[in-house]
PDB file of C-alpha atoms in Angstrom:
ATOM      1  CA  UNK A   1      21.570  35.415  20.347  1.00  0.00           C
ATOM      2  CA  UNK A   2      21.803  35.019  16.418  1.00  0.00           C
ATOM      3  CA  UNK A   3      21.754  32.536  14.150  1.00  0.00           C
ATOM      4  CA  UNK A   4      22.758  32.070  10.791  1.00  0.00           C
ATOM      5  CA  UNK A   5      19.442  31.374   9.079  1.00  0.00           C
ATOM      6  CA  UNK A   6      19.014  30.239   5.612  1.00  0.00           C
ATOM      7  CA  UNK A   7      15.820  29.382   3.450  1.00  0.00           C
ATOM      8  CA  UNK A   8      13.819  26.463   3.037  1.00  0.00           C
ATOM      9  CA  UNK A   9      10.935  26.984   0.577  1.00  0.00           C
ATOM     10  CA  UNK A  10      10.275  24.553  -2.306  1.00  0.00           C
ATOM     11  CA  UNK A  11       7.257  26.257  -3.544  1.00  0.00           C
ATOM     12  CA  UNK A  12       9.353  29.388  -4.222  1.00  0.00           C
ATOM     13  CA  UNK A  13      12.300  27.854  -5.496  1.00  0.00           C
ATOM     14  CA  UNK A  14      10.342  25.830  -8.108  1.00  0.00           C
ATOM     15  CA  UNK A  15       8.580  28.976  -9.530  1.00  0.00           C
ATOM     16  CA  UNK A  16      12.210  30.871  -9.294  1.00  0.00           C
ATOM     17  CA  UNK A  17      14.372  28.394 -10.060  1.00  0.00           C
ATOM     18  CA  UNK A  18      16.985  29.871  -7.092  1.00  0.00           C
ATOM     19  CA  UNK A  19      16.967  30.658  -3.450  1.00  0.00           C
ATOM     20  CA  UNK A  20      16.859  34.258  -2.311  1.00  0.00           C
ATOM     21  CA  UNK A  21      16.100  34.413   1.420  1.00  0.00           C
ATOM     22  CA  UNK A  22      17.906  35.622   4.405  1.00  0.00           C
ATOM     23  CA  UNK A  23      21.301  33.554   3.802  1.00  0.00           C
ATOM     24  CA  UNK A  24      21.865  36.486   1.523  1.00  0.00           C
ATOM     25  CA  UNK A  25      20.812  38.976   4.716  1.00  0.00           C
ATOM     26  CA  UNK A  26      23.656  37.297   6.000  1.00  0.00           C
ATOM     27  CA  UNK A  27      26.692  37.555   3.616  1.00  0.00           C
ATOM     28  CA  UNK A  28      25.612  34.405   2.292  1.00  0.00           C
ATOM     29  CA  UNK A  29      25.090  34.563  -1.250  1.00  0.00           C
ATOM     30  CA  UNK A  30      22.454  31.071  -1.830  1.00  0.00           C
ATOM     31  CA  UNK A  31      21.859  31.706  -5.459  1.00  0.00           C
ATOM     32  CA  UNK A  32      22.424  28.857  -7.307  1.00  0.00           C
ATOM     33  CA  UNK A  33      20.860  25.940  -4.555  1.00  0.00           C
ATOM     34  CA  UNK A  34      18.140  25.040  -6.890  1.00  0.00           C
ATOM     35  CA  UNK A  35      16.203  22.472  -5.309  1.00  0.00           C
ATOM     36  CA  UNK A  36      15.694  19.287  -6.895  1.00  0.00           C
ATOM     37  CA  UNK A  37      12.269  17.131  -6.921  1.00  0.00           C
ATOM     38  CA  UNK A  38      11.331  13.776  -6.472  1.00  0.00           C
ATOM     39  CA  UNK A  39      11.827  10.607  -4.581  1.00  0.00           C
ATOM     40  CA  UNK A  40      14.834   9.082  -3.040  1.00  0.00           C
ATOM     41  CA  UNK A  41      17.271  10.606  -0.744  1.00  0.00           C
ATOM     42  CA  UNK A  42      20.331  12.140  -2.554  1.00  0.00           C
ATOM     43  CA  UNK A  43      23.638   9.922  -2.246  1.00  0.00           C
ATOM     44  CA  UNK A  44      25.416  10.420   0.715  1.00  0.00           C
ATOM     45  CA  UNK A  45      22.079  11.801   3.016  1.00  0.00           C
ATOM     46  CA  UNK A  46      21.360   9.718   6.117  1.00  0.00           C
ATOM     47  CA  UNK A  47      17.915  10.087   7.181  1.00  0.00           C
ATOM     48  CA  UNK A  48      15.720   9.473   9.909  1.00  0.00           C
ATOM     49  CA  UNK A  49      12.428   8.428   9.480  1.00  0.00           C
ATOM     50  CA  UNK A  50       9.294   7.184  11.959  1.00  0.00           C
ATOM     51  CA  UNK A  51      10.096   8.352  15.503  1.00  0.00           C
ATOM     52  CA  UNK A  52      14.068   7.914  15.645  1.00  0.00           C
ATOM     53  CA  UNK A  53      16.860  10.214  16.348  1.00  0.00           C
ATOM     54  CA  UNK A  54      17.702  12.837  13.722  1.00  0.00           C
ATOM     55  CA  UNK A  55      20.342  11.953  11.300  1.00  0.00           C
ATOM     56  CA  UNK A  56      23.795  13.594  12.109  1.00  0.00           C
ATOM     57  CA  UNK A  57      23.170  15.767   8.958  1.00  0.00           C
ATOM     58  CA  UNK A  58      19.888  17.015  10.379  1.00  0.00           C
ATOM     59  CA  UNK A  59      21.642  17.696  13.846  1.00  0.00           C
ATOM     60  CA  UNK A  60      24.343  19.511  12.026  1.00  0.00           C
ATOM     61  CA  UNK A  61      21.235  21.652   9.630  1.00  0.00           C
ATOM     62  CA  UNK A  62      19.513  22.116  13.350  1.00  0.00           C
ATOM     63  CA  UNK A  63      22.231  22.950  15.026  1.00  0.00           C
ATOM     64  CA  UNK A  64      23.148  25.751  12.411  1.00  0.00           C
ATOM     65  CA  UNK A  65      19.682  27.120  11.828  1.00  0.00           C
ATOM     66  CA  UNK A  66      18.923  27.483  15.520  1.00  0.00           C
ATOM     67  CA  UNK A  67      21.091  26.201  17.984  1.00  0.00           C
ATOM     68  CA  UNK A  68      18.838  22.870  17.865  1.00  0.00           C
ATOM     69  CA  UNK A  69      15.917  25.167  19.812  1.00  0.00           C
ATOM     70  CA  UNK A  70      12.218  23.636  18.517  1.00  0.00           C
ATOM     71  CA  UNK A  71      10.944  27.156  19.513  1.00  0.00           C
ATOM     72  CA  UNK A  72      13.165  29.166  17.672  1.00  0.00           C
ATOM     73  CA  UNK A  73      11.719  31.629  15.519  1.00  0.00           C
ATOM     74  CA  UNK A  74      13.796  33.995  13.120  1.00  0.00           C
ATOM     75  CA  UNK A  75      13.953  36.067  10.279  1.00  0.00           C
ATOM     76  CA  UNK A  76      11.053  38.769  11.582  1.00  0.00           C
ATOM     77  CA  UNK A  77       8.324  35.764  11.862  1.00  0.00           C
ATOM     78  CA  UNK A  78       9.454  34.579   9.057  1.00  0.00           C
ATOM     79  CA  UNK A  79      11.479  30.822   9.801  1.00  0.00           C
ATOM     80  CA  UNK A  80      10.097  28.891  12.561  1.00  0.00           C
ATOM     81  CA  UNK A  81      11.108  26.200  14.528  1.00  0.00           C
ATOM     82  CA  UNK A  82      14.088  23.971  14.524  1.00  0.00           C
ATOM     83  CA  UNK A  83      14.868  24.028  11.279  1.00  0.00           C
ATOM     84  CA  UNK A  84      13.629  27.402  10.380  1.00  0.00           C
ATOM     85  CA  UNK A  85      10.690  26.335   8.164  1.00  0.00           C
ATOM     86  CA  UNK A  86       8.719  28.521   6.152  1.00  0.00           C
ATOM     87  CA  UNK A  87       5.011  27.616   6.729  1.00  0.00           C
ATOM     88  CA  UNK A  88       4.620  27.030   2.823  1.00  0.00           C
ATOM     89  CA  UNK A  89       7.616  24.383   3.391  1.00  0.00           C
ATOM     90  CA  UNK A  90       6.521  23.074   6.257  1.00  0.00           C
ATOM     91  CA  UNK A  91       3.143  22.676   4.475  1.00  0.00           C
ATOM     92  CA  UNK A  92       4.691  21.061   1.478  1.00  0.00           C
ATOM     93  CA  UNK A  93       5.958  18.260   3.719  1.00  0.00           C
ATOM     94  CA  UNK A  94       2.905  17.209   5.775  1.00  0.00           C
ATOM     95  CA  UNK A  95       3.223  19.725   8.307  1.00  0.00           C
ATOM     96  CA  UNK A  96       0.072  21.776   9.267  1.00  0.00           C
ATOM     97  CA  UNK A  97      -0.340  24.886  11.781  1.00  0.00           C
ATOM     98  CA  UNK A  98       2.851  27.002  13.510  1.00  0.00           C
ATOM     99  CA  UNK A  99       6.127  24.418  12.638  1.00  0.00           C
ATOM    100  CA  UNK A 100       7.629  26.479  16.060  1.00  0.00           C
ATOM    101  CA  UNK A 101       4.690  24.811  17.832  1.00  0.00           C
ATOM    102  CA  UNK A 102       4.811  21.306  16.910  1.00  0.00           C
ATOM    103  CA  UNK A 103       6.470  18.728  18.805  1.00  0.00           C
ATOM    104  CA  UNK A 104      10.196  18.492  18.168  1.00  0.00           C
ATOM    105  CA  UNK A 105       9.715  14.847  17.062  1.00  0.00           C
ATOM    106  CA  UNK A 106       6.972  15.965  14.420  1.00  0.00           C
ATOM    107  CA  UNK A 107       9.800  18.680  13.404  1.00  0.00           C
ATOM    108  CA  UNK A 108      12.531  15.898  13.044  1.00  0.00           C
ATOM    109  CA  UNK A 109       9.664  13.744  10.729  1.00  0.00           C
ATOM    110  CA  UNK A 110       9.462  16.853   8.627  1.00  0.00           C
ATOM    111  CA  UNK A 111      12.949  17.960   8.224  1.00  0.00           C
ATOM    112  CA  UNK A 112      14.039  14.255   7.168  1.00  0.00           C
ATOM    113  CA  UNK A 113      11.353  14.353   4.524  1.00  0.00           C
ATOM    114  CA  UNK A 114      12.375  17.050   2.942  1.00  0.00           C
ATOM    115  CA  UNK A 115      15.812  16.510   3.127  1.00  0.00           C
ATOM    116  CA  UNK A 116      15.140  12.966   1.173  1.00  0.00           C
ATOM    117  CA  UNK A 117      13.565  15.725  -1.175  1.00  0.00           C
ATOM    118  CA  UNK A 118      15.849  17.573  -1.862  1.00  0.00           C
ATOM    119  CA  UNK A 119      19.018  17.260   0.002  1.00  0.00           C
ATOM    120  CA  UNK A 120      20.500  20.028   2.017  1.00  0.00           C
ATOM    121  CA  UNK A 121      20.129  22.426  -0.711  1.00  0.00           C
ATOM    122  CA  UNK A 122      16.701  24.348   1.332  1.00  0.00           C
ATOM    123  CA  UNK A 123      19.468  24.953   3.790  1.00  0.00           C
ATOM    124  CA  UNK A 124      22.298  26.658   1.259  1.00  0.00           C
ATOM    125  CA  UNK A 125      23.868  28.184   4.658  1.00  0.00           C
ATOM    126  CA  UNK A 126      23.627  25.412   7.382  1.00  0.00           C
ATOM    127  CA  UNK A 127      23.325  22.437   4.880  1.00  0.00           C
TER     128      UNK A 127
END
């Protein structure tokens, strides 16, 4: 099965200034989604914190990036887990070791951090 898979690096995207990933693989062209900084989720993001439910916008992101499997692993090694981290993003967030092996809850913790970062804009395809 395939999955539309887009980028999620904030290291990267700071030093470029614009996404370049495998969106663009895709079709998808993600320049453009610079990703903002700072505190404070961006107007109009719901998100989940602690142990609770995603948001719907991180079910939707999930859903997208692949097919809401915790396991999933894409782009040649490349985007892991649920939300098809990078391990530089995942590390940027908290997250330590393989984000495809952590639990899905840990995942979901992660993924709403980072979207109070900087919005959906890490996911320019699924977002």
């Amino acid at each position: 099965m395939s999955y539309r898979k887009s980028i999620a690096t904030l290291s990267a995207i700071a030093a470029a200034g614009a996404f370049a990933g495998p969106a663009a693989a895709h079709g998808h062209s993600p320049a453009g989604h610079n990703v903002a900084s700072g505190g404070g989720a961006p107007s109009g993001h719901n998100v989940a914190s602690g142990g609770s439910a995603p948001s719907g916008e991180l079910q939707s992101i999930a859903a997208c990036e692949s097919g809401g499997d915790p396991t999933a692993i894409g782009g040649g090694g490349l985007y892991r887990g649920k939300y098809q981290f990078t391990n530089e993003t995942w590390a940027s967030v908290g997250g330590s070791g393989d984000p495809a092996a952590a639990p899905e809850s840990e995942q979901d913790k992660r993924a709403a951090i980072l979207l109070a970062q900087s919005g959906s804009s890490p996911w320019p395809v699924c977002g």
